[in-house]
């Protein structure tokens, strides 16, 4: 008879040093980049004193760089937005530190409050805006470092999968 309680590991895994991975100095996996963003977010002393708010343009500050990645701090006053864009060949992690941001994609709209994270791959198209009456702060980790941010036309507000499929079919016929 087999059950989960029948499973045992023989010996002490800590006595097998070649099976243990040394901790990395810099992140290399998506999970590690998300973890880096969470650790920076939790250490307010590292970033809070740097934040500035600018009513004429979005404020940003490169907080850290490492081999193949960058960490950016951004502030958003009410009404400020990024426009619809992607991040070229970069993947990323967006983490809201303070306030609330709204993310709009072809799949819908999401309110992101403090601690919310969005992880995205190259080619992910979205727009981010502060739709509230209070300022917001976000942290962005890009890997590799951000070299381009192509802008896209705004997506229709309520695109359904059926609409997208119909549009794809029409484009294929042209």
mmCIF file with all atom_site columns, N, CA, C and O in Angstrom, residues 16 28 33-34 38-39 53 64 79 97 101 103 106 111 125 131-132 134 155 158 169 171 173:
data_model
loop_
_atom_site.group_PDB
_atom_site.id
_atom_site.type_symbol
_atom_site.label_atom_id
_atom_site.label_alt_id
_atom_site.label_comp_id
_atom_site.label_asym_id
_atom_site.label_entity_id
_atom_site.label_seq_id
_atom_site.pdbx_PDB_ins_code
_atom_site.Cartn_x
_atom_site.Cartn_y
_atom_site.Cartn_z
_atom_site.occupancy
_atom_site.B_iso_or_equiv
_atom_site.pdbx_formal_charge
_atom_site.auth_seq_id
_atom_site.auth_comp_id
_atom_site.auth_asym_id
_atom_site.auth_atom_id
_atom_site.pdbx_PDB_model_num
ATOM 1  N N  . UNK A 1 16  ? 24.993  16.503 2.004   1.00 0.00 ? 16  UNK A N  1
ATOM 2  C CA . UNK A 1 16  ? 25.346  16.277 0.605   1.00 0.00 ? 16  UNK A CA 1
ATOM 3  C C  . UNK A 1 16  ? 25.557  17.646 -0.046  1.00 0.00 ? 16  UNK A C  1
ATOM 4  O O  . UNK A 1 16  ? 24.697  18.149 -0.751  1.00 0.00 ? 16  UNK A O  1
ATOM 5  N N  . UNK A 1 28  ? 18.352  35.631 -11.334 1.00 0.00 ? 28  UNK A N  1
ATOM 6  C CA . UNK A 1 28  ? 18.408  35.189 -12.728 1.00 0.00 ? 28  UNK A CA 1
ATOM 7  C C  . UNK A 1 28  ? 17.096  34.568 -13.194 1.00 0.00 ? 28  UNK A C  1
ATOM 8  O O  . UNK A 1 28  ? 16.881  34.428 -14.387 1.00 0.00 ? 28  UNK A O  1
ATOM 9  N N  . UNK A 1 33  ? 13.532  37.579 -9.572  1.00 0.00 ? 33  UNK A N  1
ATOM 10 C CA . UNK A 1 33  ? 13.289  38.998 -9.851  1.00 0.00 ? 33  UNK A CA 1
ATOM 11 C C  . UNK A 1 33  ? 12.063  39.495 -9.086  1.00 0.00 ? 33  UNK A C  1
ATOM 12 O O  . UNK A 1 33  ? 12.064  40.592 -8.540  1.00 0.00 ? 33  UNK A O  1
ATOM 13 N N  . UNK A 1 34  ? 11.010  38.684 -9.020  1.00 0.00 ? 34  UNK A N  1
ATOM 14 C CA . UNK A 1 34  ? 9.825   39.053 -8.235  1.00 0.00 ? 34  UNK A CA 1
ATOM 15 C C  . UNK A 1 34  ? 10.191  39.159 -6.758  1.00 0.00 ? 34  UNK A C  1
ATOM 16 O O  . UNK A 1 34  ? 9.737   40.068 -6.055  1.00 0.00 ? 34  UNK A O  1
ATOM 17 N N  . UNK A 1 38  ? 9.956   42.387 -4.209  1.00 0.00 ? 38  UNK A N  1
ATOM 18 C CA . UNK A 1 38  ? 9.299   42.333 -2.894  1.00 0.00 ? 38  UNK A CA 1
ATOM 19 C C  . UNK A 1 38  ? 10.245  42.773 -1.784  1.00 0.00 ? 38  UNK A C  1
ATOM 20 O O  . UNK A 1 38  ? 9.842   43.474 -0.858  1.00 0.00 ? 38  UNK A O  1
ATOM 21 N N  . UNK A 1 39  ? 11.515  42.399 -1.867  1.00 0.00 ? 39  UNK A N  1
ATOM 22 C CA . UNK A 1 39  ? 12.454  42.781 -0.796  1.00 0.00 ? 39  UNK A CA 1
ATOM 23 C C  . UNK A 1 39  ? 12.744  44.280 -0.832  1.00 0.00 ? 39  UNK A C  1
ATOM 24 O O  . UNK A 1 39  ? 12.837  44.916 0.216   1.00 0.00 ? 39  UNK A O  1
ATOM 25 N N  . UNK A 1 53  ? 7.394   63.962 -6.692  1.00 0.00 ? 53  UNK A N  1
ATOM 26 C CA . UNK A 1 53  ? 6.161   64.016 -7.475  1.00 0.00 ? 53  UNK A CA 1
ATOM 27 C C  . UNK A 1 53  ? 6.251   65.221 -8.401  1.00 0.00 ? 53  UNK A C  1
ATOM 28 O O  . UNK A 1 53  ? 6.609   66.311 -7.966  1.00 0.00 ? 53  UNK A O  1
ATOM 29 N N  . UNK A 1 64  ? 18.701  50.788 -8.927  1.00 0.00 ? 64  UNK A N  1
ATOM 30 C CA . UNK A 1 64  ? 19.756  49.778 -8.855  1.00 0.00 ? 64  UNK A CA 1
ATOM 31 C C  . UNK A 1 64  ? 19.950  49.141 -10.230 1.00 0.00 ? 64  UNK A C  1
ATOM 32 O O  . UNK A 1 64  ? 19.018  49.062 -11.019 1.00 0.00 ? 64  UNK A O  1
ATOM 33 N N  . UNK A 1 79  ? -4.016  61.109 -12.475 1.00 0.00 ? 79  UNK A N  1
ATOM 34 C CA . UNK A 1 79  ? -4.180  61.369 -13.898 1.00 0.00 ? 79  UNK A CA 1
ATOM 35 C C  . UNK A 1 79  ? -2.992  60.982 -14.757 1.00 0.00 ? 79  UNK A C  1
ATOM 36 O O  . UNK A 1 79  ? -3.130  60.862 -15.973 1.00 0.00 ? 79  UNK A O  1
ATOM 37 N N  . UNK A 1 97  ? 3.998   50.198 -4.737  1.00 0.00 ? 97  UNK A N  1
ATOM 38 C CA . UNK A 1 97  ? 4.517   50.458 -3.390  1.00 0.00 ? 97  UNK A CA 1
ATOM 39 C C  . UNK A 1 97  ? 3.538   51.265 -2.548  1.00 0.00 ? 97  UNK A C  1
ATOM 40 O O  . UNK A 1 97  ? 3.351   50.982 -1.368  1.00 0.00 ? 97  UNK A O  1
ATOM 41 N N  . UNK A 1 101 ? -2.765  51.878 -8.746  1.00 0.00 ? 101 UNK A N  1
ATOM 42 C CA . UNK A 1 101 ? -2.611  52.085 -10.182 1.00 0.00 ? 101 UNK A CA 1
ATOM 43 C C  . UNK A 1 101 ? -3.598  51.183 -10.913 1.00 0.00 ? 101 UNK A C  1
ATOM 44 O O  . UNK A 1 101 ? -3.959  50.112 -10.421 1.00 0.00 ? 101 UNK A O  1
ATOM 45 N N  . UNK A 1 103 ? -4.133  49.029 -14.373 1.00 0.00 ? 103 UNK A N  1
ATOM 46 C CA . UNK A 1 103 ? -3.478  48.457 -15.549 1.00 0.00 ? 103 UNK A CA 1
ATOM 47 C C  . UNK A 1 103 ? -4.553  48.062 -16.545 1.00 0.00 ? 103 UNK A C  1
ATOM 48 O O  . UNK A 1 103 ? -5.524  47.395 -16.188 1.00 0.00 ? 103 UNK A O  1
ATOM 49 N N  . UNK A 1 106 ? -5.451  44.136 -23.214 1.00 0.00 ? 106 UNK A N  1
ATOM 50 C CA . UNK A 1 106 ? -6.481  43.644 -24.115 1.00 0.00 ? 106 UNK A CA 1
ATOM 51 C C  . UNK A 1 106 ? -7.428  42.671 -23.444 1.00 0.00 ? 106 UNK A C  1
ATOM 52 O O  . UNK A 1 106 ? -8.471  42.329 -23.989 1.00 0.00 ? 106 UNK A O  1
ATOM 53 N N  . UNK A 1 111 ? -7.214  46.929 -11.027 1.00 0.00 ? 111 UNK A N  1
ATOM 54 C CA . UNK A 1 111 ? -6.740  47.885 -10.022 1.00 0.00 ? 111 UNK A CA 1
ATOM 55 C C  . UNK A 1 111 ? -5.653  47.195 -9.217  1.00 0.00 ? 111 UNK A C  1
ATOM 56 O O  . UNK A 1 111 ? -5.840  46.080 -8.728  1.00 0.00 ? 111 UNK A O  1
ATOM 57 N N  . UNK A 1 125 ? 1.669   43.865 -23.798 1.00 0.00 ? 125 UNK A N  1
ATOM 58 C CA . UNK A 1 125 ? 1.169   45.217 -24.076 1.00 0.00 ? 125 UNK A CA 1
ATOM 59 C C  . UNK A 1 125 ? 0.195   45.622 -22.974 1.00 0.00 ? 125 UNK A C  1
ATOM 60 O O  . UNK A 1 125 ? -0.746  44.892 -22.667 1.00 0.00 ? 125 UNK A O  1
ATOM 61 N N  . UNK A 1 131 ? -5.613  56.422 -11.701 1.00 0.00 ? 131 UNK A N  1
ATOM 62 C CA . UNK A 1 131 ? -7.001  56.883 -11.842 1.00 0.00 ? 131 UNK A CA 1
ATOM 63 C C  . UNK A 1 131 ? -7.576  57.426 -10.540 1.00 0.00 ? 131 UNK A C  1
ATOM 64 O O  . UNK A 1 131 ? -8.763  57.740 -10.487 1.00 0.00 ? 131 UNK A O  1
ATOM 65 N N  . UNK A 1 132 ? -6.778  57.485 -9.489  1.00 0.00 ? 132 UNK A N  1
ATOM 66 C CA . UNK A 1 132 ? -7.295  57.890 -8.189  1.00 0.00 ? 132 UNK A CA 1
ATOM 67 C C  . UNK A 1 132 ? -6.998  59.365 -7.921  1.00 0.00 ? 132 UNK A C  1
ATOM 68 O O  . UNK A 1 132 ? -6.381  60.042 -8.740  1.00 0.00 ? 132 UNK A O  1
ATOM 69 N N  . UNK A 1 134 ? -5.194  60.232 -5.256  1.00 0.00 ? 134 UNK A N  1
ATOM 70 C CA . UNK A 1 134 ? -3.986  60.223 -4.418  1.00 0.00 ? 134 UNK A CA 1
ATOM 71 C C  . UNK A 1 134 ? -2.782  59.812 -5.256  1.00 0.00 ? 134 UNK A C  1
ATOM 72 O O  . UNK A 1 134 ? -2.913  59.031 -6.202  1.00 0.00 ? 134 UNK A O  1
ATOM 73 N N  . UNK A 1 155 ? -6.067  50.052 -26.672 1.00 0.00 ? 155 UNK A N  1
ATOM 74 C CA . UNK A 1 155 ? -6.974  48.941 -26.965 1.00 0.00 ? 155 UNK A CA 1
ATOM 75 C C  . UNK A 1 155 ? -8.401  49.374 -26.683 1.00 0.00 ? 155 UNK A C  1
ATOM 76 O O  . UNK A 1 155 ? -8.641  50.185 -25.792 1.00 0.00 ? 155 UNK A O  1
ATOM 77 N N  . UNK A 1 158 ? -13.538 47.303 -24.107 1.00 0.00 ? 158 UNK A N  1
ATOM 78 C CA . UNK A 1 158 ? -14.183 46.032 -23.774 1.00 0.00 ? 158 UNK A CA 1
ATOM 79 C C  . UNK A 1 158 ? -14.005 45.023 -24.902 1.00 0.00 ? 158 UNK A C  1
ATOM 80 O O  . UNK A 1 158 ? -14.969 44.552 -25.482 1.00 0.00 ? 158 UNK A O  1
ATOM 81 N N  . UNK A 1 169 ? -9.130  36.839 -37.660 1.00 0.00 ? 169 UNK A N  1
ATOM 82 C CA . UNK A 1 169 ? -9.589  36.208 -38.900 1.00 0.00 ? 169 UNK A CA 1
ATOM 83 C C  . UNK A 1 169 ? -9.653  37.199 -40.043 1.00 0.00 ? 169 UNK A C  1
ATOM 84 O O  . UNK A 1 169 ? -9.254  36.897 -41.168 1.00 0.00 ? 169 UNK A O  1
ATOM 85 N N  . UNK A 1 171 ? -7.890  39.950 -40.318 1.00 0.00 ? 171 UNK A N  1
ATOM 86 C CA . UNK A 1 171 ? -6.512  40.334 -40.676 1.00 0.00 ? 171 UNK A CA 1
ATOM 87 C C  . UNK A 1 171 ? -5.861  39.247 -41.521 1.00 0.00 ? 171 UNK A C  1
ATOM 88 O O  . UNK A 1 171 ? -5.116  39.547 -42.459 1.00 0.00 ? 171 UNK A O  1
ATOM 89 N N  . UNK A 1 173 ? -7.310  37.391 -43.637 1.00 0.00 ? 173 UNK A N  1
ATOM 90 C CA . UNK A 1 173 ? -7.897  37.403 -44.995 1.00 0.00 ? 173 UNK A CA 1
ATOM 91 C C  . UNK A 1 173 ? -7.356  38.549 -45.837 1.00 0.00 ? 173 UNK A C  1
ATOM 92 O O  . UNK A 1 173 ? -7.503  38.541 -47.033 1.00 0.00 ? 173 UNK A O  1
#
